[in-house]
Each structure stands twice: as structure tokens, then as C-alpha cells.
mmCIF file of C-alpha atoms and ligand atoms in Angstrom:
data_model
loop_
_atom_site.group_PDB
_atom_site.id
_atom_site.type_symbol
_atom_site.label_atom_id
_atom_site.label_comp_id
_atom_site.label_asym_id
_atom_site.label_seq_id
_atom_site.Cartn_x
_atom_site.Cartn_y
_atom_site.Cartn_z
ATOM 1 C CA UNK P 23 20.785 -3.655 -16.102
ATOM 2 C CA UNK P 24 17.815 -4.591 -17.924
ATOM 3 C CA UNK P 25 15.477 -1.467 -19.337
ATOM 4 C CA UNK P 26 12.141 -1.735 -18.564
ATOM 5 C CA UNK P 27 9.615 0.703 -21.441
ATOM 6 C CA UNK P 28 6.834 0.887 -18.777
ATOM 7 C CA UNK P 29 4.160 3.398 -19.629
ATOM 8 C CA UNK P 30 3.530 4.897 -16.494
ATOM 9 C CA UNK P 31 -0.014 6.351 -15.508
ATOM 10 C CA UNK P 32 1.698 9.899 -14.175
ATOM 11 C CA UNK P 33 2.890 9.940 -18.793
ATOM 12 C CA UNK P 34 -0.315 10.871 -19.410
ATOM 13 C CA UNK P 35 -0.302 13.283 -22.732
ATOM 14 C CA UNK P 36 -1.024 16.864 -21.858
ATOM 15 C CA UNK P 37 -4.127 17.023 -22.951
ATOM 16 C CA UNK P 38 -5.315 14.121 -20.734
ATOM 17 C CA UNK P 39 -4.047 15.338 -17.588
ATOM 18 C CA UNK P 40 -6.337 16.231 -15.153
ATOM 19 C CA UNK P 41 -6.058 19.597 -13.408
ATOM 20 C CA UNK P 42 -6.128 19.548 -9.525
ATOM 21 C CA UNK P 43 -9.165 22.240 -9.200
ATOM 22 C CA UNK P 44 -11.258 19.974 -11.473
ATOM 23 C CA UNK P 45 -10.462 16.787 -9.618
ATOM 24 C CA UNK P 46 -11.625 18.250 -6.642
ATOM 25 C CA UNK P 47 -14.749 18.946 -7.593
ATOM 26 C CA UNK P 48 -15.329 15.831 -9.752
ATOM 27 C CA UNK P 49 -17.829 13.977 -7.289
ATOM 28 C CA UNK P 50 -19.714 16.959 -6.267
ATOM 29 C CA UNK P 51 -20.064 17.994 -10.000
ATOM 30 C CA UNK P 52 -20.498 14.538 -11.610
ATOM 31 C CA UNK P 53 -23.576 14.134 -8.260
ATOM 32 C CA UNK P 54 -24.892 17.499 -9.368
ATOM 33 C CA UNK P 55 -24.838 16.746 -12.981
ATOM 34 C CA UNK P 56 -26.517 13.123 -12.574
ATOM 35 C CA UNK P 57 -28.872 14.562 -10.407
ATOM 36 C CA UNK P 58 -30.193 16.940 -12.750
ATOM 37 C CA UNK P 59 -29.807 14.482 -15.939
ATOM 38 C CA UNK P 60 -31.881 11.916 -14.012
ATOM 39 C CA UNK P 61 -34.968 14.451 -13.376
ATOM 40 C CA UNK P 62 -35.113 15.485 -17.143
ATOM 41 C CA UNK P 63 -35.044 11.963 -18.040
ATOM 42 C CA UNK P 64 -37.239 10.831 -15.171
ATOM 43 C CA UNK P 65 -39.478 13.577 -16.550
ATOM 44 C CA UNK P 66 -39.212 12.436 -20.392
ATOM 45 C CA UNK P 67 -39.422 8.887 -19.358
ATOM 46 C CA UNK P 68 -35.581 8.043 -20.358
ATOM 47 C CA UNK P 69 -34.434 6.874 -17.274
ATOM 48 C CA UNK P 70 -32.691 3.997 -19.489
ATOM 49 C CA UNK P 71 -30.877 5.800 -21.685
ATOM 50 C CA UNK P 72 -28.701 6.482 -18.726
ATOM 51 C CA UNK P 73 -26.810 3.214 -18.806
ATOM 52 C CA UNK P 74 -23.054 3.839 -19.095
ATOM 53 C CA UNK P 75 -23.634 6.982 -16.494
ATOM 54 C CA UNK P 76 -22.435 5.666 -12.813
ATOM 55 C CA UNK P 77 -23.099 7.341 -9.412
ATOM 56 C CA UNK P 78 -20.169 7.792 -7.592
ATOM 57 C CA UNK P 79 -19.563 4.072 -6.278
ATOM 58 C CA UNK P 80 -20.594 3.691 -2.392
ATOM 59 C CA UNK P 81 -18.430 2.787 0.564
ATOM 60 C CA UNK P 82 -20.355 -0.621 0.920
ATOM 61 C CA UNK P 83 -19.088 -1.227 -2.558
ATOM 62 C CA UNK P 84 -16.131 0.031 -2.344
ATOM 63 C CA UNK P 85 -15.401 -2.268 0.876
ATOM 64 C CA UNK P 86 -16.677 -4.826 -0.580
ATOM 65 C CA UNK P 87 -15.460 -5.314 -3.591
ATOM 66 C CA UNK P 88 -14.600 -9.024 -4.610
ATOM 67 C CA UNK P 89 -15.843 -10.261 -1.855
ATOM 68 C CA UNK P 90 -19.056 -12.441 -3.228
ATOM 69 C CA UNK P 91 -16.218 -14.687 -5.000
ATOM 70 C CA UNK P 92 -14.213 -14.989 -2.086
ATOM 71 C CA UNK P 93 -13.875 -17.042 1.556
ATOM 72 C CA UNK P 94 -14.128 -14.345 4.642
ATOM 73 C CA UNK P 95 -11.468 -13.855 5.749
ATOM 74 C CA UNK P 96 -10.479 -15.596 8.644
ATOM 75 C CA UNK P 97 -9.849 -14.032 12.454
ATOM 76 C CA UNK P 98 -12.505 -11.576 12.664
ATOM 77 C CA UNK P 99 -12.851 -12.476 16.358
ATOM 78 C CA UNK P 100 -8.930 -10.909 16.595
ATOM 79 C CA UNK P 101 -10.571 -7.219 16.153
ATOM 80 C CA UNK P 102 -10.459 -4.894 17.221
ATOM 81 C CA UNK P 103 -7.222 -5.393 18.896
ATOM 82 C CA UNK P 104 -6.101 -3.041 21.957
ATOM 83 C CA UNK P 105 -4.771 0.477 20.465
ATOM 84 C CA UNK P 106 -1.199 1.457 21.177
ATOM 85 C CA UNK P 107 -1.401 4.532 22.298
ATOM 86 C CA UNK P 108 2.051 6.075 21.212
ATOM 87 C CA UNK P 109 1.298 6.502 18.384
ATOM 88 C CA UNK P 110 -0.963 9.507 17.156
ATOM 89 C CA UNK P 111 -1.186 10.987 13.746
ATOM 90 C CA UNK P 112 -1.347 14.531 14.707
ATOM 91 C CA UNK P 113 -3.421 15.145 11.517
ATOM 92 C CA UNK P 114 -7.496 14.350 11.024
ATOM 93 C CA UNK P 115 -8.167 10.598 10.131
ATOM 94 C CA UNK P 116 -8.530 9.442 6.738
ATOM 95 C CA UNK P 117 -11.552 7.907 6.462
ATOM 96 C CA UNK P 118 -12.300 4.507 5.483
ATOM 97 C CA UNK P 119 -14.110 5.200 1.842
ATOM 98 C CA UNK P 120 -11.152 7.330 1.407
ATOM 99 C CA UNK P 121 -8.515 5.308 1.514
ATOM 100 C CA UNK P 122 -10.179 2.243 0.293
ATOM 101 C CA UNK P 123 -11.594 4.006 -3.019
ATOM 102 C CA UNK P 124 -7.875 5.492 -3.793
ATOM 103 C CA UNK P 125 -4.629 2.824 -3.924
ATOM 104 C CA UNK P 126 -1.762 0.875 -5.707
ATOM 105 C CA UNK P 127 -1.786 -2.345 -6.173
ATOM 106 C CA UNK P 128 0.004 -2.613 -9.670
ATOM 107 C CA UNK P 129 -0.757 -6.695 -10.096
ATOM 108 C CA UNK P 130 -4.253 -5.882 -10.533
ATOM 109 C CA UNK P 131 -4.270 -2.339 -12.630
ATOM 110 C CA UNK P 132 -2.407 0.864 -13.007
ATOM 111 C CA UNK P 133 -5.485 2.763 -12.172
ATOM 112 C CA UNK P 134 -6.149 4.172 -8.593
ATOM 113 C CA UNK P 135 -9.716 2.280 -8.563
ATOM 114 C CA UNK P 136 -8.102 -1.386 -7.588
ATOM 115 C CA UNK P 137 -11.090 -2.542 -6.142
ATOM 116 C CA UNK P 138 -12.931 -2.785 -9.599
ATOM 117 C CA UNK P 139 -10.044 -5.523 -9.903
ATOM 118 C CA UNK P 140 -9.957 -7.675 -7.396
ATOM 119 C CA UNK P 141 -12.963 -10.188 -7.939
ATOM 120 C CA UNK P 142 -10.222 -13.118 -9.099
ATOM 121 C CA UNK P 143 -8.095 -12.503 -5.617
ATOM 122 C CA UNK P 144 -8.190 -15.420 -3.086
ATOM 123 C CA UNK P 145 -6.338 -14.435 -0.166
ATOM 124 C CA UNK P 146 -7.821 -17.238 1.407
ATOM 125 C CA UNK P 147 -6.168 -19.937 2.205
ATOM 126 C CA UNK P 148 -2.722 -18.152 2.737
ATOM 127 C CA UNK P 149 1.055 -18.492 3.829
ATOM 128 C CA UNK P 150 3.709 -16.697 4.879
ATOM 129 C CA UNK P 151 7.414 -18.538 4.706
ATOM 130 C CA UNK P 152 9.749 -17.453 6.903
ATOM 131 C CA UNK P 153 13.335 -18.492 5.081
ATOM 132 C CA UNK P 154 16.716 -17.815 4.169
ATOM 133 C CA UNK P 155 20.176 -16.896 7.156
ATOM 134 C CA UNK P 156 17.985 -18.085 9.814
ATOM 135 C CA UNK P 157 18.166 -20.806 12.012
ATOM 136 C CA UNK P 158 14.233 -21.447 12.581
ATOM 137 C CA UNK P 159 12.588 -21.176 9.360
ATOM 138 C CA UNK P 160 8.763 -21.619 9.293
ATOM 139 C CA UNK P 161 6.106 -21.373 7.226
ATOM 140 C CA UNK P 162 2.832 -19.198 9.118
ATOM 141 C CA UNK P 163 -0.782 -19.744 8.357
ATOM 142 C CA UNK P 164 -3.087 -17.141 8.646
ATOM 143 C CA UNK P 165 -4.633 -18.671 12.001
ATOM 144 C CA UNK P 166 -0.807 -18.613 12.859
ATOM 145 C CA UNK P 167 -0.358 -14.995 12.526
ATOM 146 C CA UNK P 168 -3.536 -13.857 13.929
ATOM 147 C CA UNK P 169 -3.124 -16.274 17.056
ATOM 148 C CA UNK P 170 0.532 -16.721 17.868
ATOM 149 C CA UNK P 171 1.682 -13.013 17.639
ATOM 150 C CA UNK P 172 0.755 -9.954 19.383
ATOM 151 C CA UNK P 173 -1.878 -7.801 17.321
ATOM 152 C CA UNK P 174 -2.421 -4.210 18.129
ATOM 153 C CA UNK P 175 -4.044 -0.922 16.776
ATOM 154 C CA UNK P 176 -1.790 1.806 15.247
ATOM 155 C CA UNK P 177 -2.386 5.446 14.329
ATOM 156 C CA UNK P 178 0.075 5.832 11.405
ATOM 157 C CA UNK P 179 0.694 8.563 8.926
ATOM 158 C CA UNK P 180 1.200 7.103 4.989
ATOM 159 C CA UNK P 181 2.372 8.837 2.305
ATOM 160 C CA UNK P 182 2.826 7.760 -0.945
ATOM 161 C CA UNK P 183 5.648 8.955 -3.306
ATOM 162 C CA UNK P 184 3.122 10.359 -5.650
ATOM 163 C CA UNK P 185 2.499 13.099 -2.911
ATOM 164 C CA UNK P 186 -0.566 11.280 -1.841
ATOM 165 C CA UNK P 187 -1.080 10.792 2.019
ATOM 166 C CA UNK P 188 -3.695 9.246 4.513
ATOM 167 C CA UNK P 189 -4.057 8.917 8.368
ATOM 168 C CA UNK P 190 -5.021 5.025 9.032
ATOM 169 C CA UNK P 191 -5.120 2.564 11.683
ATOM 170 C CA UNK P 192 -3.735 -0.191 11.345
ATOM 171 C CA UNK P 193 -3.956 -3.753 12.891
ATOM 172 C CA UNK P 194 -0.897 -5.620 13.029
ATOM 173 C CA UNK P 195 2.331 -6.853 14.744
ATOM 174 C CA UNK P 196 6.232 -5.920 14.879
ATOM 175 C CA UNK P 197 7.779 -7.966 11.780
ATOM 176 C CA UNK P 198 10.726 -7.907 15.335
ATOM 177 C CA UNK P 199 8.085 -10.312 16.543
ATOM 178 C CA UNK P 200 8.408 -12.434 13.844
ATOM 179 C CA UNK P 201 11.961 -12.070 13.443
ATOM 180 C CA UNK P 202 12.325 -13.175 17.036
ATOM 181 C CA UNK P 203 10.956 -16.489 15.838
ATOM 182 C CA UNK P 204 12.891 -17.492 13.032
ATOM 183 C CA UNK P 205 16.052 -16.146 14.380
ATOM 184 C CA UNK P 206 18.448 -14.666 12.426
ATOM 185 C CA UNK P 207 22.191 -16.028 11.692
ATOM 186 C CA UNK P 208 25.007 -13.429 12.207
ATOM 187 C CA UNK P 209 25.484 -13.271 8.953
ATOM 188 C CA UNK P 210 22.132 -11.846 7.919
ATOM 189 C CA UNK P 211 22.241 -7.932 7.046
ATOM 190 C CA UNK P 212 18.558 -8.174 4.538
ATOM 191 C CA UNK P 213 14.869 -8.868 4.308
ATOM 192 C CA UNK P 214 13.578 -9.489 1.045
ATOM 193 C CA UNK P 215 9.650 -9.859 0.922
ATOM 194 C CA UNK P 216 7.752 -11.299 -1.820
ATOM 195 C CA UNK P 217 3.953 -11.291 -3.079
ATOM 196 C CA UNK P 218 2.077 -13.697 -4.273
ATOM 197 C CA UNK P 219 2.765 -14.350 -8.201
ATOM 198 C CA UNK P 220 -0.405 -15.681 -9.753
ATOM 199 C CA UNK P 221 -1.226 -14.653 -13.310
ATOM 200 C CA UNK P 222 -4.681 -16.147 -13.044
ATOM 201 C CA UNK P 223 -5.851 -13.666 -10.123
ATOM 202 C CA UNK P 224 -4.582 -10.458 -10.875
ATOM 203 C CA UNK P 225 -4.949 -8.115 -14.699
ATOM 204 C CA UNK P 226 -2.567 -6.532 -14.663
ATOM 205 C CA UNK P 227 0.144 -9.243 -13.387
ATOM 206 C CA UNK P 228 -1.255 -11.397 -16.332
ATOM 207 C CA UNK P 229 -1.158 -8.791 -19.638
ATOM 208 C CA UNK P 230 1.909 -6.481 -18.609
ATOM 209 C CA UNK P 231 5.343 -8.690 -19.233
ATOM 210 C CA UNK P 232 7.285 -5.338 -18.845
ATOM 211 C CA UNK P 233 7.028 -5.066 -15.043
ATOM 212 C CA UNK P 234 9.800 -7.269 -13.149
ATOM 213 C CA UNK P 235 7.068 -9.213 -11.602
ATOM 214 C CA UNK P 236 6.353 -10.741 -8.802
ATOM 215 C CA UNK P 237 6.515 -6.964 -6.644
ATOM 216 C CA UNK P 238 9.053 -7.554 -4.119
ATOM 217 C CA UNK P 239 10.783 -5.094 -1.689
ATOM 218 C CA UNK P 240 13.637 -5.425 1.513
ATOM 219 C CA UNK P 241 15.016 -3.690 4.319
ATOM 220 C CA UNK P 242 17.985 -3.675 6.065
ATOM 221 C CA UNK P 243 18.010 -5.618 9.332
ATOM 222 C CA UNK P 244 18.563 -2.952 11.501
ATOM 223 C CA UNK P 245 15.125 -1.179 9.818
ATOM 224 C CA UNK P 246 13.328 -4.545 9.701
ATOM 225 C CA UNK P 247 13.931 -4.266 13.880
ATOM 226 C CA UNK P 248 12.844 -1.181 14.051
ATOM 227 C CA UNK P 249 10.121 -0.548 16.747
ATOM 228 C CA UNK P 250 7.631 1.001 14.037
ATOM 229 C CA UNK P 251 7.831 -1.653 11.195
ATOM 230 C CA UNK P 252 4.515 -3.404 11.361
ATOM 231 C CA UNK P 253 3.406 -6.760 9.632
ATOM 232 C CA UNK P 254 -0.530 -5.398 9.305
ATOM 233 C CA UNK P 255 -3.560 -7.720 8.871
ATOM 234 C CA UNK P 256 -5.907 -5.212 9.505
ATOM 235 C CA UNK P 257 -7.243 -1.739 8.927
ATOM 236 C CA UNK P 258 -9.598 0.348 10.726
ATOM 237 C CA UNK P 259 -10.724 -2.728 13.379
ATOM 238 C CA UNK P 260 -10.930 -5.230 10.417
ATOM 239 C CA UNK P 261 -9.267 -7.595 8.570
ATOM 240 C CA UNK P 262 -7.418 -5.837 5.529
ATOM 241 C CA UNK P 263 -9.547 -5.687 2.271
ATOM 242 C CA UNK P 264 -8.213 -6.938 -0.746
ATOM 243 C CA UNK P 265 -7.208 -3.604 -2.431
ATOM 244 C CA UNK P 266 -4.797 -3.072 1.337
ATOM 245 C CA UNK P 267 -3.067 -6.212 0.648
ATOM 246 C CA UNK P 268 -5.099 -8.950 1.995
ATOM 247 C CA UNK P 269 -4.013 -10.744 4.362
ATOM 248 C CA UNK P 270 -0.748 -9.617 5.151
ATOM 249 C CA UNK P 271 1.682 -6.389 4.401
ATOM 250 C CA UNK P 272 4.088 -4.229 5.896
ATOM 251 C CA UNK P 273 3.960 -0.734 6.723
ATOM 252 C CA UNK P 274 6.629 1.634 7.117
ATOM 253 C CA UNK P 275 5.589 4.788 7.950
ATOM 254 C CA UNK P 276 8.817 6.650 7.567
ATOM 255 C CA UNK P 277 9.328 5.390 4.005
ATOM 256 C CA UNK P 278 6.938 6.267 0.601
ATOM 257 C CA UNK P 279 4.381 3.995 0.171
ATOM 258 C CA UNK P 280 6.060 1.905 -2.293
ATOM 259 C CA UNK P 281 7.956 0.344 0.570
ATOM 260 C CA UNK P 282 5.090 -1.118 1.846
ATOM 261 C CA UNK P 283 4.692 -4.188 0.261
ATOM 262 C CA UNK P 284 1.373 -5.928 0.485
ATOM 263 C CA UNK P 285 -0.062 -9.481 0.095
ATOM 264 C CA UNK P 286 3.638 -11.026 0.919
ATOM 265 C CA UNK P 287 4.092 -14.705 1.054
ATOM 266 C CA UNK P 288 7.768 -14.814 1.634
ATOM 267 C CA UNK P 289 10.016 -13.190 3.890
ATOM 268 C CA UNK P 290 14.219 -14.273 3.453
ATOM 269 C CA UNK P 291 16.857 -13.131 5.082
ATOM 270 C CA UNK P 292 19.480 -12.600 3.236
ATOM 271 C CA UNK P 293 23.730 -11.471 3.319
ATOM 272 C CA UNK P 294 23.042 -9.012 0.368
ATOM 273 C CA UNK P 295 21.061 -6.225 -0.649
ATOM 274 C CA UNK P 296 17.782 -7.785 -2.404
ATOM 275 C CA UNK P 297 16.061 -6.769 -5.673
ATOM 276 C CA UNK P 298 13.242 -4.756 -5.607
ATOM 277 C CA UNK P 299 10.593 -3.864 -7.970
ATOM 278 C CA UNK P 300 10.697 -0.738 -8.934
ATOM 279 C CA UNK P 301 14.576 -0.143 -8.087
ATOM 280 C CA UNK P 302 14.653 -2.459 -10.729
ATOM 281 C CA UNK P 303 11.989 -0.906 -12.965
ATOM 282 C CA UNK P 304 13.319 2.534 -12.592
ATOM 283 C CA UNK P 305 16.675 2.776 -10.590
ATOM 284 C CA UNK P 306 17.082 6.499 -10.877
ATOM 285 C CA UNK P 307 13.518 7.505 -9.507
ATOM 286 C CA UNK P 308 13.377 4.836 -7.063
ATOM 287 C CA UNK P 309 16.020 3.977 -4.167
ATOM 288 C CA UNK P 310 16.557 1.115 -2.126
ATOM 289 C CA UNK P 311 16.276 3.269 1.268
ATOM 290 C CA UNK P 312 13.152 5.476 -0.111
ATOM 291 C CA UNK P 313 12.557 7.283 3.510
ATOM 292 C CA UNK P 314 10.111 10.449 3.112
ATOM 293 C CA UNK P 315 12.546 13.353 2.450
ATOM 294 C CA UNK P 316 11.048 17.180 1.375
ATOM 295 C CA UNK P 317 14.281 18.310 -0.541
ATOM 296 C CA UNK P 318 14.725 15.112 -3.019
ATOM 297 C CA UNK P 319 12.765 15.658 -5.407
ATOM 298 C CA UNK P 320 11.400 12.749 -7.225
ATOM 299 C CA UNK P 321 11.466 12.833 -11.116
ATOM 300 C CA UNK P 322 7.721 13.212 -11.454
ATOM 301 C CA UNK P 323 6.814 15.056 -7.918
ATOM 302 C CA UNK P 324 8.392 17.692 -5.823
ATOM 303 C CA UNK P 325 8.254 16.116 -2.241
ATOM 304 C CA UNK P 326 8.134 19.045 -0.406
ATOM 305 C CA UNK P 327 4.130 19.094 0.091
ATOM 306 C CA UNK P 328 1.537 16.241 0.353
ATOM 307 C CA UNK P 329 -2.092 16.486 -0.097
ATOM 308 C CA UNK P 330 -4.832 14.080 1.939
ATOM 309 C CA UNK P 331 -7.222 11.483 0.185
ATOM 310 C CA UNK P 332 -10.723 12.834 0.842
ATOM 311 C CA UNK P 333 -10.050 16.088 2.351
ATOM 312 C CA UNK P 334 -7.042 16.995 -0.707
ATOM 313 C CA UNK P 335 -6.040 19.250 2.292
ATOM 314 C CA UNK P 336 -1.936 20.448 1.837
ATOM 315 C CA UNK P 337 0.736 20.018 4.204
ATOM 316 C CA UNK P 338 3.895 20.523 4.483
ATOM 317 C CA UNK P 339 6.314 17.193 4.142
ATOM 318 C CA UNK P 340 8.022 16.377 7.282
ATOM 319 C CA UNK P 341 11.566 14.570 7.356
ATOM 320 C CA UNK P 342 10.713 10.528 7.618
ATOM 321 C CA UNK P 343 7.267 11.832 7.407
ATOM 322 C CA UNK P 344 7.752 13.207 11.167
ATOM 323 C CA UNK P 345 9.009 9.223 12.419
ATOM 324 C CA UNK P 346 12.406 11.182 13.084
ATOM 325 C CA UNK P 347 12.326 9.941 16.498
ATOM 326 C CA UNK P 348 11.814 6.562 16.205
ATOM 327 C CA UNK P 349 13.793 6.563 12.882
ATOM 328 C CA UNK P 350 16.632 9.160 12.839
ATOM 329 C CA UNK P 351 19.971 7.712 14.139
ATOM 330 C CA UNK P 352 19.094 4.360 11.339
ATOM 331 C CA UNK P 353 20.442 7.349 8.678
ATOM 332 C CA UNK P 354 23.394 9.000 10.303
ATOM 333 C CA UNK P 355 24.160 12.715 8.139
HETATM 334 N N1 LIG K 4 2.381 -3.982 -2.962
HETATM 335 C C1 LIG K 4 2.196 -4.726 -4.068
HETATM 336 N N2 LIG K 4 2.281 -6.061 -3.981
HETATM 337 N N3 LIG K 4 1.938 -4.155 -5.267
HETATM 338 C C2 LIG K 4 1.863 -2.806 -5.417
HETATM 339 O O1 LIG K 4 1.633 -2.305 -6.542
HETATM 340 N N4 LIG K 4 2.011 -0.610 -4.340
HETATM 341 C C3 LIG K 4 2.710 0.116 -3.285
HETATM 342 C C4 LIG K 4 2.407 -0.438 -1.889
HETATM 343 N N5 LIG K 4 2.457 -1.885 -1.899
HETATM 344 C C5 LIG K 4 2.061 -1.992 -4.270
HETATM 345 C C6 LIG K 4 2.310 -2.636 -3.038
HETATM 346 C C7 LIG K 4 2.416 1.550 -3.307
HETATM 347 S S1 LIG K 4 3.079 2.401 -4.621
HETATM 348 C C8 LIG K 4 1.700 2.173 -2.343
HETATM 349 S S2 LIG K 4 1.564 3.878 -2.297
HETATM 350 C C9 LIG K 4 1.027 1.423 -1.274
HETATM 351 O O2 LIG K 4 1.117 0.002 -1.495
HETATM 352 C C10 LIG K 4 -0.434 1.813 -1.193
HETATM 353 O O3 LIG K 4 -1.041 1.213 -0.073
HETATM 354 P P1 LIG K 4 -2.605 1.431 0.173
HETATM 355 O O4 LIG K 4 -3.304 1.045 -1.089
HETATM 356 O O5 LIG K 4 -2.967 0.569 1.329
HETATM 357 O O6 LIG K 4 -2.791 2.867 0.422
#
């Protein structure tokens, strides 16, 4: 197998590592201290010799971010769609700064701030092909997907391998759905999904050769069927933002975020087990299976507690983060 020397954000030296207590209070300290820095100056008449000091960005930048360079998005007239009520988080709701302000999306920067790189993304126009050990392969537009399948609002819990997790809702359909419409051939056992591969549009994707680009991830087919995997094109009652994975992902909410592949434009069915990024990057931290489990550790995190973007309240990890019912008999003991 190919080694892969990624430098990973989380091999930070020592010294550069921030500690939890003073992330927490980063935002109210860095408001207090800009606040008090911009009365002196104010006072001395220095107000520009504050360039290069930034308030905390807002949640109308944060949202959106990239968006002067870019079409709308299509299918705004699709949200909100009707909420499905089984599904609950049990847990306060993220909100939307929250979990817009803090994500991974490796093709456009290591960072957690990927909405200072999206300004080159065009998610519009888009497709989705549909190929591979089926007998009805298609290719979707994005009119397609909002039109021909059936969207709905989920409550899911997400959390990320990196202990992170969020409560969102997402709008979306059952990849089943789609499934349904390609139909499979018997000898199918695999989804492999793809994103988009374009240099041009994304920093990261262009300067780092050492990632296996493009991201790609799969599924069995008995998990791609499953009742809670969700093809999302939306996020709290609107089409995804870029930094969610414009215009189309999955989400899996039993599995660590990694899973959850966004901005695909190819789904394949395959007879074997497909490649996937960072399997491939880093087999022995990262499994093909990759469901939420408290007593395997991860190499860099102990998974046994997770902490919530915006309130960095604890909790305790729950087995398939808590999707053991819907879940459970896919993983027999
Ligand atoms: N999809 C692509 N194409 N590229 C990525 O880097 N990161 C994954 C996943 N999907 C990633 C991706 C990881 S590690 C996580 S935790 C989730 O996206 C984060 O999703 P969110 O930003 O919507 O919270």
C-alpha cells in the first residue's frame, strides 16, 4: 500500500496546541479585548492602526461566504420540506452559526474555517451519475433531485471522529430512493461515492499532492438501504451552503463524520469493497465500517466523550451514536 506523509492539523507541536479552557473563552476574550483596544484607539485617534485585528466573523458572513461569485442555488421553492417526525435528537440544537463557522472539507483547507475557502466553488450547474451493477443508470440534475424524489426534514445527531458533535436538520431524501431507481444487479454488494475533482476550485485539492484525491467513500448495500441514510440538499430549511457540501451529500448518522461524504457527483455500485480516502490515507486510524463506538479508541481521540460546537457542552458517546435501533442487527456481535 502506498504511504501517504500527510501533516495532519491534530500534529500540531506542543507548544502550538491550544488548551480546551482557552478555546472556550477565545470569542468572549478576543470581543472583550477588541472592545477595549478600539476605545483607547478611538480615544487616541488610531482607529487604523487596527487593521490585521478581526471581530469575530458574523453569521451573515459566515452563511454567506462565496456566495457573491456564485449562481443561487437552485430549488429554494423545495424548503422547507415537511419534518419527519421520528426522528428527534434528544440533545439541544446546534445552531446554524455553529455548525456553519466549524467543518471539514479537506479540498478546500485543513483548517476548521472552510468558508474563508470557498469563493472559487461552483456547485452550480451540477450532476449526480448514477453507474456501475445496475440495470438503470442515470445521470440526475439538480432540478432532478429536488423534483423527482421525496425531500423531507430530519433531526439528526453528527459526530465527527475528532470528538466534535452537532444537532442539525437536515433536508434530504433516502439514497433507498435513489437506489430504487437505478436498480441494482444481484451481483452488487457496494456504493462507492465520489466528489467533484477540480483543482481550479478548491486550495487545498490544488497544492496538497499527498492526499489520495478526489475524497471518496462507500457503504455496503445493506447500509446504503438503510432507512436512516440520507442523500441531503439542505440544512436548517435551506439549500446546503458550500462549506456542508453543496449541493448534494450523504449523512450517516450512526457513522463519524468522515463517512459523510459531501459534494458527490458519482454514485457506482460495485461487486467489491471500494477505496476510500482516508482508509487509504491512514488504514490503521481509519476503517471502512467507521460506526460511532465509545471503547475504540481512535489514535488521536478517546471516543468515549463528545463535546457540542457552540455550547462545547460534554456527553457521553453512545453506541452508533444512539442509531442502535435503526442500525444494530447491520453489525451482528
Ligand atoms: N467530504 C469531502 N468531500 N471532503 C471532506 O474533507 N470531510 C468529512 C465529511 N465529508 C469531508 C467530507 C468530515 S471529516 C466530516 S466531520 C464531515 O464532512 C463534516 O461535515 P460538516 O462540515 O457538514 O459538519
Amino acid at each position: 500500500m502506498m504511504q501517504y506523509h500527510i501533516r495532519r492539523p491534530w500534529q500540531l507541536h506542543e507548544s502550538r496546541h491550544t488548551p480546551e479552557s482557552v478555546w472556550n473563552n477565545r470569542r468572549q476574550h478576543r470581543r472583550e479585548f477588541l472592545q477595549s483596544v478600539g476605545r483607547s484607539a478611538a480615544a487616541a485617534g488610531l482607529a487604523g492602526s487596527l487593521i490585521g485585528c478581526r471581530e469575530p466573523a458574523t453569521e451573515e458572513e459566515i452563511l454567506s461566504a462565496g456566495s457573491e461569485t456564485t449562481a443561487p442555488l437552485p430549488g429554494a421553492e423545495h424548503f422547507p420540506a415537511p419534518r419527519n417526525p421520528m426522528f428527534e435528537y434528544g440533545r439541544e440544537e446546534t445552531s446554524r452559526r455553529d455548525a456553519a463557522e466549524y467543518s471539514n472539507f479537506y479540498e478546500f483547507t485543513t483548517s476548521k474555517e472552510v468558508w474563508r475557502y470557498i469563493g472559487d466553488f461552483q456547485p452550480v450547474p451540477w450532476a449526480v451519475t448514477v453507474d456501475g451493477l445496475c440495470r438503470n443508470p442515470q445521470t440526475f440534475d439538480l432540478d432532478d433531485l429536488y423534483r423527482n424524489f421525496t425531500l423531507e426534514e430530519r433531526d439528526y445527531r453528527f459526530r465527527c471522529v475528532e470528538t466534535w458533535a452537532m444537532c442539525v436538520p437536515w433536508t434530504g431524501f433516502t439514497l433507498r430512493e435513489l437506489l430504487q431507481k437505478v436498480d441494482p444487479l444481484p451481483d452488487a454488494n457496494y456504493v462507492a461515492f465520489e466528489t467533484f475533482d477540480r483543482p481550479e476550485e478548491a486550495p487545498t485539492r490544488r497544492k496538497s499532492t499527498e492526499f489520495p484525491w478526489p475524497y471518496r467513500e462507500g457503504l455496503s448495500l445493506e447500509e446504503a438501504r438503510n432507512e436512516l441514510t440520507l442523500l441531503a440538499t439542505g440544512v436548517f430549511g435551506q439549500p446546503l451552503p458550500k462549506q456542508h457540501g453543496a449541493p448534494v451529500r450523504l449523512v450517516l448518522p450512526w457513522k463519524y463524520g468522515f463517512k459523510s461524504i459531501k459534494s458527490i457527483v458519482r454514485i457506482t455500485l460495485t461487486k467489491e469493497r471500494p477505496p476510500t480516502f482516508w482508509n487509504e490515507a491512514w488504514p490503521d486510524a481509519y476503517g471502512f465500517i467507521a460506526n460511532v463506538e465509545p471503547d475504540i479508541p481512535h489514535p488521536s481521540w478517546p471516543q468515549t466523550s463528545e463535546w457540542m460546537l457552540g455550547t462545547r457542552e460534554r456527553h457521553e458517546t453512545v453506541r452508533f451514536n444512539g442509531y442502535g435501533e435503526f442500525v444494530g442487527h447491520l453489525y451482528p456481535a
